[in-house]
């Protein structure tokens, strides 16, 4: 009943405040949200969580062989250089179009719900930004994705246990080895030790250096299992 009412209100608002696709700028239809169907069809989507888990595991084995891969990795898409998806991710991350993060959180929840149903994580945790980076951008897009995802899955959100204690330079343009060195020791768990199964959330994974370092910090604190929820994986990681 509530969802039917929400759809009705959204359709009514659409008549007076039509939304535009954040990717191509065309007006959205009643059934569309944030991104039009045509653009979504152009995105390189993973077919299943098993497929995206296999792709992430391959990246870990290539670039971080000493780090155990995640239990599962729910990744929506592969992104390619200068494709439409990369433009959307850039706008979400750098241009303040933070509403896209909430949309992606809901999308990951729908995509990964079945895969996590038999082994539900105990909490959802975003990959944190350093406070200075948050001051620059005003928000952490991964935290917004995690908030939306946790709400959809009905899981607790833990946003303050994992902290980023080192302000690192941008990873853009770095090789896998440089990315790993840039992030060494960047994360730590604040407060009491953690345990159980954590669903770690990030927006983009390229060589996996950020996520691998965050996972290592969680495991050192007592977390038994780590699964991932990510919007997009680079189609071809840097070597």
Tab-separated table of C-alpha atoms in Angstrom:
chain	number	residue	atom	x	y	z
A	1	UNK	CA	0.000	0.000	0.000
A	2	UNK	CA	2.781	2.403	0.973
A	3	UNK	CA	4.768	1.704	-2.185
A	4	UNK	CA	1.641	2.244	-4.319
A	5	UNK	CA	1.121	5.600	-2.584
A	6	UNK	CA	4.770	6.550	-3.120
A	7	UNK	CA	4.471	5.707	-6.827
A	8	UNK	CA	1.317	7.810	-7.101
A	9	UNK	CA	2.935	10.799	-5.399
A	10	UNK	CA	6.021	10.489	-7.553
A	11	UNK	CA	3.933	10.372	-10.721
A	12	UNK	CA	1.937	13.419	-9.573
A	13	UNK	CA	5.129	15.357	-8.805
A	14	UNK	CA	6.555	14.329	-12.157
A	15	UNK	CA	3.770	16.281	-13.912
A	16	UNK	CA	4.889	19.539	-12.279
A	17	UNK	CA	8.588	18.900	-11.651
A	18	UNK	CA	9.770	16.543	-14.412
A	19	UNK	CA	13.025	14.775	-13.672
A	20	UNK	CA	15.863	14.509	-16.134
A	21	UNK	CA	18.186	11.553	-16.575
A	22	UNK	CA	21.462	12.282	-14.778
A	23	UNK	CA	23.306	10.558	-17.605
A	24	UNK	CA	21.866	11.984	-20.841
A	25	UNK	CA	19.542	14.753	-19.661
A	26	UNK	CA	16.356	13.440	-21.285
A	27	UNK	CA	13.122	13.628	-19.307
A	28	UNK	CA	12.374	10.509	-17.300
A	29	UNK	CA	9.213	8.485	-17.725
A	30	UNK	CA	6.934	7.769	-14.754
A	31	UNK	CA	8.502	4.338	-14.232
A	32	UNK	CA	12.081	5.629	-14.363
A	33	UNK	CA	14.199	7.000	-11.536
A	34	UNK	CA	17.376	9.071	-11.848
A	35	UNK	CA	18.650	7.220	-14.942
A	36	UNK	CA	16.586	6.515	-18.050
A	37	UNK	CA	16.059	2.995	-19.365
A	38	UNK	CA	18.067	3.704	-22.509
A	39	UNK	CA	21.159	4.701	-20.535
A	40	UNK	CA	20.756	1.771	-18.158
A	41	UNK	CA	20.786	-0.571	-21.141
A	42	UNK	CA	24.139	0.898	-22.196
A	43	UNK	CA	25.700	0.206	-18.791
A	44	UNK	CA	27.796	-2.968	-18.695
A	45	UNK	CA	25.858	-4.808	-15.977
A	46	UNK	CA	26.916	-7.981	-14.186
A	47	UNK	CA	24.351	-10.735	-14.654
A	48	UNK	CA	24.583	-12.234	-11.157
A	49	UNK	CA	26.335	-11.732	-7.832
A	50	UNK	CA	28.296	-14.922	-8.550
A	51	UNK	CA	29.637	-13.279	-11.721
A	52	UNK	CA	30.611	-10.061	-9.955
A	53	UNK	CA	32.168	-12.013	-7.072
A	54	UNK	CA	34.303	-13.957	-9.547
A	55	UNK	CA	35.444	-10.714	-11.210
A	56	UNK	CA	36.420	-9.120	-7.883
A	57	UNK	CA	38.204	-12.299	-6.783
A	58	UNK	CA	40.237	-12.203	-10.007
A	59	UNK	CA	41.326	-8.620	-9.241
A	60	UNK	CA	42.354	-9.599	-5.699
A	61	UNK	CA	44.386	-12.558	-6.913
A	62	UNK	CA	46.136	-10.374	-9.495
A	63	UNK	CA	46.921	-7.357	-7.297
A	64	UNK	CA	46.549	-8.493	-3.658
A	65	UNK	CA	47.400	-12.204	-3.486
A	66	UNK	CA	48.151	-12.002	0.255
A	67	UNK	CA	44.651	-10.671	1.049
A	68	UNK	CA	41.773	-13.150	1.157
A	69	UNK	CA	39.021	-12.130	-1.288
A	70	UNK	CA	35.593	-11.168	0.061
A	71	UNK	CA	32.956	-13.814	0.748
A	72	UNK	CA	30.691	-12.201	-1.824
A	73	UNK	CA	30.904	-9.066	-3.930
A	74	UNK	CA	27.658	-7.545	-5.155
A	75	UNK	CA	28.797	-5.239	-7.965
A	76	UNK	CA	26.233	-3.705	-10.295
A	77	UNK	CA	28.369	-2.764	-13.302
A	78	UNK	CA	31.718	-2.696	-15.030
A	79	UNK	CA	32.700	0.814	-16.038
A	80	UNK	CA	34.754	1.676	-19.096
A	81	UNK	CA	36.878	4.714	-19.831
A	82	UNK	CA	34.648	7.658	-20.827
A	83	UNK	CA	31.417	5.652	-20.932
A	84	UNK	CA	28.099	7.021	-19.650
A	85	UNK	CA	28.418	5.254	-16.317
A	86	UNK	CA	31.795	6.823	-15.603
A	87	UNK	CA	30.216	10.228	-16.150
A	88	UNK	CA	27.420	9.450	-13.671
A	89	UNK	CA	29.925	8.214	-11.076
A	90	UNK	CA	32.010	11.359	-11.523
A	91	UNK	CA	28.976	13.595	-10.998
A	92	UNK	CA	27.993	11.644	-7.884
A	93	UNK	CA	31.483	11.853	-6.420
A	94	UNK	CA	32.694	15.314	-7.360
A	95	UNK	CA	29.799	17.489	-8.559
A	96	UNK	CA	27.418	17.148	-5.633
A	97	UNK	CA	24.768	14.986	-7.335
A	98	UNK	CA	24.502	12.950	-4.155
A	99	UNK	CA	20.967	11.701	-4.820
A	100	UNK	CA	22.478	9.179	-7.219
A	101	UNK	CA	24.124	7.488	-4.227
A	102	UNK	CA	20.717	6.743	-2.672
A	103	UNK	CA	19.515	5.349	-5.993
A	104	UNK	CA	22.551	3.064	-6.301
A	105	UNK	CA	22.115	1.869	-2.706
A	106	UNK	CA	18.586	0.726	-3.464
A	107	UNK	CA	19.727	-0.870	-6.720
A	108	UNK	CA	22.481	-2.878	-4.996
A	109	UNK	CA	19.985	-4.030	-2.350
A	110	UNK	CA	17.641	-5.393	-5.015
A	111	UNK	CA	20.513	-6.981	-6.923
A	112	UNK	CA	22.180	-8.621	-3.910
A	113	UNK	CA	19.210	-9.497	-1.690
A	114	UNK	CA	18.991	-13.104	-2.845
A	115	UNK	CA	22.719	-13.722	-2.586
A	116	UNK	CA	22.822	-12.531	1.029
A	117	UNK	CA	19.563	-14.146	2.174
A	118	UNK	CA	21.240	-17.313	3.511
A	119	UNK	CA	24.231	-15.524	5.045
A	120	UNK	CA	23.034	-12.068	6.024
A	121	UNK	CA	25.762	-9.655	7.172
A	122	UNK	CA	25.372	-8.298	10.693
A	123	UNK	CA	26.092	-4.705	9.679
A	124	UNK	CA	26.667	-2.421	6.719
A	125	UNK	CA	29.798	-0.262	6.776
A	126	UNK	CA	30.967	2.339	4.222
A	127	UNK	CA	34.591	2.796	3.240
A	128	UNK	CA	35.389	6.039	5.093
A	129	UNK	CA	36.942	9.237	3.818
A	130	UNK	CA	39.473	11.248	5.768
A	131	UNK	CA	37.833	14.248	7.522
A	132	UNK	CA	39.792	16.655	5.333
A	133	UNK	CA	38.465	14.936	2.213
A	134	UNK	CA	34.902	15.185	3.529
A	135	UNK	CA	35.501	18.897	4.159
A	136	UNK	CA	36.524	19.255	0.508
A	137	UNK	CA	33.528	17.355	-0.907
A	138	UNK	CA	31.004	17.970	1.943
A	139	UNK	CA	29.852	14.326	1.895
A	140	UNK	CA	31.050	10.740	1.484
A	141	UNK	CA	29.225	9.143	-1.435
A	142	UNK	CA	29.967	5.644	-0.124
A	143	UNK	CA	28.320	6.512	3.193
A	144	UNK	CA	25.175	7.629	1.362
A	145	UNK	CA	25.126	4.411	-0.675
A	146	UNK	CA	25.562	2.414	2.538
A	147	UNK	CA	22.764	4.310	4.279
A	148	UNK	CA	20.337	3.576	1.463
A	149	UNK	CA	21.473	-0.050	1.167
A	150	UNK	CA	21.175	-0.723	4.901
A	151	UNK	CA	17.675	0.727	4.958
A	152	UNK	CA	16.543	-1.458	2.072
A	153	UNK	CA	18.033	-4.641	3.571
A	154	UNK	CA	16.923	-3.820	7.115
A	155	UNK	CA	20.477	-4.079	8.469
A	156	UNK	CA	22.264	-1.900	11.040
A	157	UNK	CA	24.466	0.841	9.603
A	158	UNK	CA	27.853	1.325	11.276
A	159	UNK	CA	29.504	4.495	9.987
A	160	UNK	CA	31.976	5.378	12.721
A	161	UNK	CA	33.860	2.174	13.607
A	162	UNK	CA	36.193	2.112	10.601
A	163	UNK	CA	38.110	5.364	10.248
A	164	UNK	CA	40.597	6.710	7.745
A	165	UNK	CA	43.488	8.052	9.789
A	166	UNK	CA	45.815	8.935	6.901
A	167	UNK	CA	45.070	11.660	4.365
A	168	UNK	CA	46.183	10.110	1.085
A	169	UNK	CA	46.744	11.710	-2.284
A	170	UNK	CA	44.407	10.920	-5.151
A	171	UNK	CA	44.634	7.397	-6.549
A	172	UNK	CA	43.877	8.565	-10.086
A	173	UNK	CA	46.655	7.734	-12.517
A	174	UNK	CA	48.604	5.522	-10.097
A	175	UNK	CA	49.669	1.957	-10.855
A	176	UNK	CA	48.441	-0.901	-8.667
A	177	UNK	CA	51.714	-0.933	-6.709
A	178	UNK	CA	51.584	2.833	-6.192
A	179	UNK	CA	47.965	2.651	-5.061
A	180	UNK	CA	48.813	-0.033	-2.527
A	181	UNK	CA	51.770	1.941	-1.157
A	182	UNK	CA	49.674	5.113	-1.033
A	183	UNK	CA	47.088	3.410	1.195
A	184	UNK	CA	49.275	1.314	3.490
A	185	UNK	CA	48.052	1.735	7.070
A	186	UNK	CA	45.361	4.227	6.056
A	187	UNK	CA	42.519	2.562	7.997
A	188	UNK	CA	41.960	1.498	11.568
A	189	UNK	CA	39.032	0.367	13.693
A	190	UNK	CA	38.011	2.894	16.314
A	191	UNK	CA	36.523	1.797	19.628
A	192	UNK	CA	35.623	-1.769	20.575
A	193	UNK	CA	36.664	-4.755	18.478
A	194	UNK	CA	34.303	-5.988	15.786
A	195	UNK	CA	33.213	-9.500	14.890
A	196	UNK	CA	30.918	-11.422	12.597
A	197	UNK	CA	30.071	-10.660	8.977
A	198	UNK	CA	30.441	-7.089	7.645
A	199	UNK	CA	29.106	-5.760	4.346
A	200	UNK	CA	31.655	-3.151	3.212
A	201	UNK	CA	30.366	-0.524	0.775
A	202	UNK	CA	32.232	1.582	-1.784
A	203	UNK	CA	31.329	3.321	-5.018
A	204	UNK	CA	34.116	2.211	-7.363
A	205	UNK	CA	36.804	-0.459	-7.375
A	206	UNK	CA	39.767	-0.274	-9.740
A	207	UNK	CA	42.713	-2.350	-8.520
A	208	UNK	CA	41.108	-2.977	-5.132
A	209	UNK	CA	43.831	-1.290	-3.054
A	210	UNK	CA	41.444	0.826	-0.968
A	211	UNK	CA	39.092	-2.056	-0.283
A	212	UNK	CA	41.903	-4.526	0.432
A	213	UNK	CA	43.412	-2.166	3.018
A	214	UNK	CA	40.016	-1.558	4.635
A	215	UNK	CA	39.294	-5.297	4.738
A	216	UNK	CA	42.660	-5.978	6.378
A	217	UNK	CA	41.880	-3.429	9.111
A	218	UNK	CA	38.489	-5.031	9.760
A	219	UNK	CA	39.935	-8.531	9.922
A	220	UNK	CA	42.680	-7.392	12.286
A	221	UNK	CA	39.936	-6.124	14.579
A	222	UNK	CA	38.186	-9.507	14.699
A	223	UNK	CA	35.754	-9.464	11.781
A	224	UNK	CA	35.285	-13.043	10.569
A	225	UNK	CA	33.922	-12.408	7.087
A	226	UNK	CA	33.739	-9.435	4.762
A	227	UNK	CA	31.422	-9.095	1.788
A	228	UNK	CA	31.371	-6.163	-0.610
A	229	UNK	CA	28.707	-3.949	-2.133
A	230	UNK	CA	30.074	-1.784	-4.941
A	231	UNK	CA	28.468	0.211	-7.710
A	232	UNK	CA	31.103	-0.374	-10.374
A	233	UNK	CA	34.307	-2.292	-11.093
A	234	UNK	CA	36.839	-0.995	-13.598
A	235	UNK	CA	36.593	-3.100	-16.732
A	236	UNK	CA	40.369	-3.187	-17.090
A	237	UNK	CA	42.440	-2.553	-13.966
A	238	UNK	CA	45.800	-0.835	-14.173
A	239	UNK	CA	48.862	-3.032	-13.720
